[in-house]
């Protein structure tokens, strides 16, 4: 699906963006017949309203989009998309009313409002097209929209069509598009190459476990992205109830998000040495599934007591993070749909993250606000380390008690990154109800914030 700007054309409809408090002043400058048309159609400038203005022959000569009030706009991620979704098919060019400070965000929202997951649909809705405003970095906006569409498509695809095989193919296709390399460690080769925990978690599935590695770029700082690729999570032998299993096709959302971020980095040709690591597995149930009470030894030698097979995401990430740490990257980032505790803490709309230093965290938080990709820092609270130390092994994959679940999971992962500068995102990657620019279903959380933050972080 191409989410791109329309080329400039003589037949583009001029679009005026009108905030509710500004409507009367705008009408005062219009011909009487325009004011009469606007009033007769009960257009008030409320957020989400859209209206074509016909000429003498009835063909549209302009359009207006309601931009509401400041108090209504702050409740929406992409306010202008509310109106974009109501305009009839055609090409539109914004000529007035959109503040420069939000132009990039609103144009991105417009493009994203055209997304639909159409793999299994016989019909898809039409979309009003937008001509890129003059001076806008259209290529950057289009790269962000394409990356978001990739992430959403991957997360939305059912596990029957998005298992480890298909996730590998998605990574290979992305690598081929941008001239990157893609290498895969498959099945029992994981044991030979010392990825024992990835193998243990995924060995019960019909599609064998694997570690996918993409490399791109030969100059600049070393940036490594690690994404959780659990393509479906039954919970393993600690089986989830049906109510908790229904959305588990999205448990590879971390992988989908790092592939989206990698897409933007490569499309925009950022000066970094990019490495993407995705442990891709299905947490299935079979006679050879790993068990509660088992003790696994990870790549870096740490032992892990399995107290719940449904806490498998941190396990597969452990081997991948240990591999990443061996190369001493300048920045290491992991993304995962890791804990329900993160949703309890901040809800579904914020992406909680952990940072190895507060300066990085401040940069990421600021970038999230600037890119309509809100994030919130959570603490690596070291006193909780005792909660992940069971005594019988070095680490416990599922501490009892229910407290600080997102923090203890992040502390678990931190044991595998050494002294690397590290950011970990515990994301939801799902939009529960349709919102302007955000269709119900798979969602990117964090990649735009990271894209904006990376240049400043890598200069620290």
Coordinates of C-alpha atoms in Angstrom, one line a residue:
X1 CA 0.0 0.0 0.0
X2 CA 1.5 3.3 -1.1
X3 CA 0.7 6.2 1.3
X4 CA 2.1 9.1 -0.7
X5 CA 1.4 12.7 -1.6
X6 CA -0.4 13.5 -4.8
X7 CA 1.5 15.3 -7.5
X8 CA 0.6 19.0 -8.0
X9 CA -2.1 19.4 -10.5
X10 CA -4.2 22.2 -11.9
X11 CA -7.4 20.4 -10.8
X12 CA -6.3 20.2 -7.1
X13 CA -9.0 21.6 -4.8
X14 CA -7.9 24.5 -2.6
X15 CA -8.4 23.5 1.0
X16 CA -8.8 26.1 3.8
X17 CA -8.3 24.8 7.3
X18 CA -10.5 26.8 9.7
X19 CA -10.4 26.7 13.4
X20 CA -13.8 27.2 15.1
X21 CA -12.9 30.6 16.6
X22 CA -11.7 31.9 13.2
X23 CA -14.8 31.0 11.1
X24 CA -16.6 34.3 11.3
X25 CA -13.6 36.3 10.3
X26 CA -13.0 33.9 7.4
X27 CA -16.6 34.2 6.2
X28 CA -16.5 38.0 6.4
X29 CA -13.9 37.9 3.6
X30 CA -15.9 35.6 1.3
X31 CA -18.6 36.4 -1.2
X32 CA -22.2 36.3 0.1
X33 CA -23.0 33.1 -1.8
X34 CA -20.1 31.3 -0.1
X35 CA -21.1 32.5 3.4
X36 CA -24.7 31.4 2.7
X37 CA -23.6 28.0 1.5
X38 CA -21.4 27.4 4.6
X39 CA -24.2 28.5 7.0
X40 CA -26.9 26.5 5.2
X41 CA -24.7 23.4 5.6
X42 CA -24.3 24.1 9.3
X43 CA -20.5 24.2 9.1
X44 CA -19.2 25.6 12.4
X45 CA -15.5 24.8 12.1
X46 CA -15.9 22.0 14.6
X47 CA -13.1 19.4 14.5
X48 CA -13.8 16.8 11.8
X49 CA -16.2 18.8 9.6
X50 CA -15.5 19.0 5.9
X51 CA -17.4 20.8 3.2
X52 CA -16.9 21.4 -0.6
X53 CA -17.6 24.9 -1.9
X54 CA -19.2 24.7 -5.3
X55 CA -18.7 27.2 -8.1
X56 CA -21.3 28.6 -10.4
X57 CA -21.5 25.4 -12.5
X58 CA -21.6 23.2 -9.4
X59 CA -18.1 21.8 -9.6
X60 CA -15.9 22.2 -6.5
X61 CA -13.8 25.3 -6.4
X62 CA -12.5 24.9 -2.9
X63 CA -13.1 23.0 0.3
X64 CA -13.0 23.8 4.0
X65 CA -12.0 21.6 6.9
X66 CA -13.0 22.2 10.5
X67 CA -10.0 22.5 12.9
X68 CA -12.0 22.8 16.1
X69 CA -10.6 24.5 19.2
X70 CA -7.3 24.0 20.9
X71 CA -9.1 22.1 23.7
X72 CA -10.5 19.6 21.1
X73 CA -7.4 19.3 19.1
X74 CA -5.2 18.2 22.0
X75 CA -7.5 15.1 22.4
X76 CA -6.6 13.8 19.0
X77 CA -3.2 12.6 17.7
X78 CA -3.9 13.9 14.1
X79 CA -6.7 16.5 14.3
X80 CA -6.8 17.3 10.5
X81 CA -7.2 13.7 9.6
X82 CA -10.6 13.9 11.2
X83 CA -11.7 16.1 8.2
X84 CA -9.5 14.4 5.6
X85 CA -11.4 11.1 6.1
X86 CA -14.7 12.9 5.3
X87 CA -13.6 14.7 2.1
X88 CA -14.7 13.0 -1.2
X89 CA -12.1 11.4 -3.4
X90 CA -9.9 13.9 -5.2
X91 CA -6.7 15.9 -4.8
X92 CA -6.5 18.7 -2.3
X93 CA -3.9 21.4 -1.6
X94 CA -3.9 23.3 1.7
X95 CA -3.8 27.0 1.1
X96 CA -4.6 28.5 4.4
X97 CA -5.2 28.0 8.1
X98 CA -2.7 25.2 9.0
X99 CA 0.0 26.4 11.5
X100 CA 3.6 25.7 10.4
X101 CA 4.3 24.2 13.7
X102 CA 2.0 21.2 13.1
X103 CA 2.3 21.0 9.3
X104 CA 4.5 17.9 9.2
X105 CA 2.5 16.1 11.9
X106 CA -0.8 16.8 10.2
X107 CA 0.4 15.9 6.7
X108 CA 1.6 12.6 8.1
X109 CA -1.8 12.0 9.7
X110 CA -3.5 12.7 6.4
X111 CA -1.4 10.1 4.7
X112 CA -2.0 7.6 7.5
X113 CA -5.7 8.1 7.3
X114 CA -5.5 6.4 3.9
X115 CA -4.2 3.2 5.4
X116 CA -6.4 0.1 5.4
X117 CA -5.5 -3.5 5.9
X118 CA -6.8 -4.9 2.6
X119 CA -5.0 -8.2 2.3
X120 CA -8.2 -10.2 2.9
X121 CA -10.8 -7.5 1.9
X122 CA -12.6 -7.5 -1.5
X123 CA -13.1 -3.7 -1.4
X124 CA -11.1 -0.9 0.1
X125 CA -12.3 2.7 0.8
X126 CA -11.2 5.6 -1.4
X127 CA -9.1 8.3 0.0
X128 CA -8.8 12.1 -0.5
X129 CA -5.2 12.8 -1.7
X130 CA -3.1 15.6 -0.5
X131 CA -0.6 17.7 -2.4
X132 CA 2.5 18.2 -0.3
X133 CA 2.7 21.8 1.0
X134 CA 5.6 23.9 -0.3
X135 CA 8.7 23.6 1.7
X136 CA 7.7 20.3 3.4
X137 CA 10.2 17.5 3.4
X138 CA 7.8 15.2 1.6
X139 CA 10.2 12.3 1.2
X140 CA 10.6 12.1 5.0
X141 CA 6.9 12.1 5.6
X142 CA 6.3 9.5 3.0
X143 CA 9.1 7.3 4.5
X144 CA 7.4 7.6 7.9
X145 CA 4.0 6.7 6.4
X146 CA 5.4 3.7 4.5
X147 CA 7.2 2.5 7.6
X148 CA 4.0 2.7 9.6
X149 CA 2.1 0.8 6.9
X150 CA 4.7 -1.9 7.0
X151 CA 4.4 -2.2 10.7
X152 CA 0.6 -2.3 10.7
X153 CA 0.5 -4.8 7.9
X154 CA 2.9 -7.2 9.8
X155 CA 1.0 -6.9 13.1
X156 CA -2.5 -7.2 11.5
X157 CA -1.7 -10.4 9.5
X158 CA -3.0 -13.5 11.3
X159 CA -0.4 -15.9 12.6
X160 CA -1.4 -18.5 10.0
X161 CA 0.1 -16.2 7.4
X162 CA 2.7 -14.5 9.6
X163 CA 4.8 -17.2 11.3
X164 CA 8.6 -17.2 11.6
X165 CA 8.8 -18.1 7.9
X166 CA 6.8 -15.1 6.8
X167 CA 8.5 -12.7 9.2
X168 CA 11.8 -13.8 7.8
X169 CA 10.5 -13.2 4.3
X170 CA 9.4 -9.7 5.3
X171 CA 12.9 -8.9 6.7
X172 CA 14.5 -10.3 3.5
X173 CA 12.3 -8.2 1.3
X174 CA 13.1 -5.1 3.3
X175 CA 16.8 -5.9 3.1
X176 CA 16.7 -6.5 -0.7
X177 CA 14.8 -3.2 -1.2
X178 CA 17.6 -1.1 0.4
X179 CA 20.6 -3.2 -0.5
X180 CA 21.1 -4.6 2.9
X181 CA 22.2 -8.1 3.8
X182 CA 19.9 -10.6 5.6
X183 CA 21.3 -13.7 7.3
X184 CA 19.3 -16.3 9.3
X185 CA 20.3 -18.9 11.9
X186 CA 17.7 -21.6 11.6
X187 CA 16.4 -24.5 13.8
X188 CA 19.1 -26.7 15.3
X189 CA 21.8 -24.3 14.0
X190 CA 20.7 -22.1 16.9
X191 CA 22.2 -24.6 19.3
X192 CA 25.4 -24.9 17.3
X193 CA 25.8 -21.1 17.2
X194 CA 25.0 -20.7 20.9
X195 CA 21.4 -19.3 20.9
X196 CA 20.0 -22.0 23.2
X197 CA 17.1 -20.0 24.7
X198 CA 15.7 -18.9 21.4
X199 CA 15.8 -22.6 20.4
X200 CA 14.1 -23.7 23.6
X201 CA 11.2 -21.3 23.4
X202 CA 10.5 -22.0 19.7
X203 CA 11.3 -25.7 19.3
X204 CA 7.7 -27.0 19.9
X205 CA 6.3 -25.1 16.9
X206 CA 5.8 -26.4 13.3
X207 CA 7.9 -23.6 11.9
X208 CA 11.3 -23.8 13.5
X209 CA 12.8 -21.0 15.6
X210 CA 15.3 -18.7 14.0
X211 CA 17.4 -15.5 14.5
X212 CA 17.1 -13.0 11.7
X213 CA 19.9 -10.5 11.2
X214 CA 19.8 -7.5 8.8
X215 CA 22.9 -5.3 8.3
X216 CA 23.1 -2.0 6.3
X217 CA 25.5 0.9 6.1
X218 CA 29.3 0.9 6.6
X219 CA 29.9 4.4 8.1
X220 CA 28.9 6.2 11.2
X221 CA 27.9 5.1 14.7
X222 CA 26.9 1.5 15.3
X223 CA 23.1 1.2 15.9
X224 CA 21.6 -2.2 16.8
X225 CA 17.8 -2.8 16.9
X226 CA 16.4 -5.9 18.6
X227 CA 12.7 -6.8 18.1
X228 CA 10.7 -9.5 19.8
X229 CA 9.4 -11.8 17.1
X230 CA 7.0 -14.1 18.9
X231 CA 4.6 -14.7 16.0
X232 CA 2.0 -16.3 18.2
X233 CA 2.0 -16.9 21.9
X234 CA -0.2 -19.6 23.3
X235 CA 1.5 -19.1 26.6
X236 CA 3.2 -22.5 26.2
X237 CA 2.5 -25.1 28.8
X238 CA 1.3 -22.3 31.1
X239 CA -1.5 -21.9 28.5
X240 CA -3.3 -18.6 28.2
X241 CA -7.1 -18.5 28.4
X242 CA -8.9 -17.8 25.2
X243 CA -9.6 -14.2 26.2
X244 CA -5.9 -13.5 26.5
X245 CA -5.0 -15.4 23.3
X246 CA -7.2 -13.5 20.9
X247 CA -4.7 -10.8 20.1
X248 CA -1.5 -12.9 20.3
X249 CA -0.9 -12.5 16.5
X250 CA 0.5 -9.1 17.6
X251 CA 3.1 -10.6 19.9
X252 CA 5.6 -10.0 17.1
X253 CA 4.9 -6.2 17.3
X254 CA 8.4 -5.5 18.5
X255 CA 9.9 -7.0 15.4
X256 CA 7.3 -5.2 13.3
X257 CA 8.3 -1.9 14.9
X258 CA 12.0 -2.3 14.5
X259 CA 11.5 -3.2 10.8
X260 CA 9.5 0.0 10.5
X261 CA 12.3 2.0 12.1
X262 CA 14.8 0.2 9.9
X263 CA 12.8 1.1 6.9
X264 CA 12.9 4.8 7.8
X265 CA 16.6 4.8 8.6
X266 CA 17.5 3.2 5.2
X267 CA 15.0 5.1 3.1
X268 CA 16.4 8.4 4.5
X269 CA 19.9 7.2 4.2
X270 CA 20.9 8.0 7.8
X271 CA 24.7 7.9 8.4
X272 CA 24.7 4.8 10.7
X273 CA 25.8 1.2 10.7
X274 CA 22.5 -0.5 11.2
X275 CA 22.0 -4.0 12.6
X276 CA 18.6 -5.5 13.1
X277 CA 18.2 -8.7 15.2
X278 CA 14.9 -10.5 15.4
X279 CA 14.5 -13.8 17.3
X280 CA 11.5 -15.2 15.5
X281 CA 9.5 -18.1 17.2
X282 CA 6.1 -19.4 18.0
X283 CA 5.5 -20.2 21.6
X284 CA 3.5 -23.4 21.0
X285 CA 2.5 -26.5 22.9
X286 CA 3.9 -29.9 22.1
X287 CA 5.7 -32.8 23.8
X288 CA 9.1 -31.1 23.4
X289 CA 7.9 -27.7 24.7
X290 CA 10.0 -26.1 27.5
X291 CA 8.5 -26.5 30.9
X292 CA 7.9 -24.6 34.1
X293 CA 10.8 -25.4 36.4
X294 CA 13.3 -25.8 33.6
X295 CA 16.6 -24.0 33.9
X296 CA 17.9 -22.5 30.6
X297 CA 21.4 -21.2 30.0
X298 CA 21.5 -18.1 27.8
X299 CA 24.2 -17.1 25.3
X300 CA 26.1 -15.1 27.8
X301 CA 26.2 -17.9 30.4
X302 CA 23.5 -16.6 32.7
X303 CA 21.0 -19.3 33.9
X304 CA 17.3 -18.6 33.9
X305 CA 14.7 -20.5 36.0
X306 CA 11.4 -20.8 34.1
X307 CA 8.6 -20.0 36.5
X308 CA 6.1 -19.3 33.7
X309 CA 6.4 -20.3 30.1
X310 CA 4.2 -17.4 29.2
X311 CA 7.0 -15.0 30.0
X312 CA 8.9 -16.1 26.9
X313 CA 9.5 -12.7 25.2
X314 CA 12.3 -11.7 27.5
X315 CA 13.9 -15.1 27.0
X316 CA 14.2 -14.9 23.2
X317 CA 15.4 -11.3 23.6
X318 CA 18.1 -12.4 26.0
X319 CA 20.1 -14.4 23.5
X320 CA 19.7 -11.6 20.8
X321 CA 20.7 -8.9 23.2
X322 CA 23.7 -10.9 24.3
X323 CA 24.8 -11.2 20.7
X324 CA 24.3 -7.5 20.1
X325 CA 26.3 -6.6 23.2
X326 CA 29.3 -8.6 21.9
X327 CA 29.8 -6.1 19.0
X328 CA 29.7 -3.1 21.5
X329 CA 27.3 -0.9 19.5
X330 CA 27.1 2.8 20.2
X331 CA 23.4 2.4 20.9
X332 CA 21.3 -0.7 21.5
X333 CA 17.5 -0.5 21.3
X334 CA 15.0 -3.3 22.0
X335 CA 11.3 -3.2 21.2
X336 CA 8.8 -5.7 22.5
X337 CA 5.1 -6.3 23.3
X338 CA 6.5 -7.6 26.6
X339 CA 4.2 -7.0 29.6
X340 CA 0.6 -6.4 30.5
X341 CA 2.0 -4.4 33.4
X342 CA 3.1 -1.7 31.0
X343 CA -0.5 -1.3 29.8
X344 CA -1.7 -1.1 33.4
X345 CA 0.9 1.6 34.1
X346 CA 0.3 3.9 31.2
X347 CA -2.6 2.5 29.2
X348 CA -2.5 1.6 25.5
X349 CA -1.8 5.0 24.0
X350 CA 1.7 5.7 25.4
X351 CA 4.8 3.7 24.7
X352 CA 6.7 3.2 28.0
X353 CA 10.5 3.0 27.6
X354 CA 13.5 2.5 29.8
X355 CA 16.8 4.3 29.3
X356 CA 20.3 3.7 30.6
X357 CA 20.8 7.4 31.1
X358 CA 18.4 10.3 31.7
X359 CA 19.9 12.5 29.0
X360 CA 18.9 10.0 26.3
X361 CA 15.5 9.7 27.9
X362 CA 14.8 13.4 27.8
X363 CA 15.8 13.5 24.1
X364 CA 13.4 10.6 23.3
X365 CA 10.6 12.1 25.3
X366 CA 10.9 15.5 23.6
X367 CA 11.1 13.8 20.1
X368 CA 7.9 11.8 20.9
X369 CA 6.0 15.0 21.5
X370 CA 7.3 16.5 18.3
X371 CA 6.3 13.6 16.1
X372 CA 2.9 12.6 17.5
X373 CA 4.5 9.5 18.8
X374 CA 4.1 9.9 22.6
X375 CA 6.4 8.0 24.9
X376 CA 6.9 7.9 28.7
X377 CA 10.0 7.0 30.7
X378 CA 9.9 4.2 33.2
X379 CA 12.7 3.6 35.7
X380 CA 15.4 0.9 35.7
X381 CA 14.9 0.7 39.5
X382 CA 17.9 -1.2 40.6
X383 CA 16.6 -2.1 44.1
X384 CA 14.1 -4.4 42.3
X385 CA 17.0 -6.6 41.0
X386 CA 16.4 -8.9 43.9
X387 CA 12.9 -9.7 42.6
X388 CA 14.4 -11.4 39.5
X389 CA 17.0 -13.5 41.4
X390 CA 15.4 -16.8 42.4
X391 CA 18.4 -18.3 44.2
X392 CA 18.3 -21.6 42.2
X393 CA 19.5 -19.8 39.1
X394 CA 20.9 -16.4 38.1
X395 CA 17.6 -15.1 37.0
X396 CA 13.8 -15.7 37.3
X397 CA 11.8 -15.2 34.1
X398 CA 8.5 -14.6 36.0
X399 CA 8.8 -13.2 39.5
X400 CA 5.9 -13.9 41.7
X401 CA 3.9 -11.2 43.5
X402 CA 2.6 -9.2 40.5
X403 CA 4.4 -5.9 41.4
X404 CA 6.4 -3.8 39.0
X405 CA 6.1 -6.3 36.1
X406 CA 7.3 -4.0 33.4
X407 CA 10.3 -2.8 35.5
X408 CA 11.4 -6.3 36.5
X409 CA 11.2 -7.4 32.8
X410 CA 13.3 -4.5 31.8
X411 CA 15.8 -5.3 34.5
X412 CA 15.9 -8.9 33.3
X413 CA 16.8 -7.6 29.8
X414 CA 19.4 -5.2 31.2
X415 CA 21.4 -8.2 32.4
X416 CA 22.2 -9.0 28.8
X417 CA 23.4 -5.7 27.5
X418 CA 26.6 -5.1 29.5
X419 CA 27.8 -1.5 29.4
X420 CA 26.0 -0.6 26.1
X421 CA 23.9 2.6 26.0
X422 CA 20.5 1.0 26.0
X423 CA 16.8 1.9 25.3
X424 CA 14.1 -0.6 25.8
X425 CA 10.5 -0.1 24.7
X426 CA 7.6 -2.1 26.2
X427 CA 4.9 -1.4 23.6
X428 CA 1.3 -2.4 23.0
X429 CA 1.4 -2.0 19.2
X430 CA -2.3 -2.1 18.9
X431 CA -5.1 0.5 18.3
X432 CA -8.2 -0.7 20.0
X433 CA -10.7 1.6 18.3
X434 CA -10.5 3.6 15.1
X435 CA -9.2 7.2 15.5
X436 CA -8.2 9.8 12.9
X437 CA -5.0 8.6 11.1
X438 CA -5.0 5.4 13.2
X439 CA -7.1 2.4 12.0
X440 CA -8.2 -0.2 14.4
X441 CA -5.5 -2.9 14.7
X442 CA -1.7 -2.9 14.4
X443 CA 0.1 0.3 15.3
X444 CA 3.7 1.6 15.4
X445 CA 4.7 2.9 18.8
X446 CA 8.1 4.6 19.3
X447 CA 9.8 4.5 15.8
X448 CA 9.0 8.1 14.9
X449 CA 10.2 9.3 18.2
X450 CA 13.4 7.3 17.8
X451 CA 13.9 8.5 14.3
X452 CA 13.8 12.1 15.4
X453 CA 15.9 11.4 18.5
X454 CA 18.7 9.4 16.9
X455 CA 20.9 12.2 15.5
X456 CA 21.0 13.9 18.9
X457 CA 21.5 10.7 20.9
X458 CA 24.3 9.4 18.6
X459 CA 26.2 12.7 19.0
X460 CA 26.3 12.4 22.8

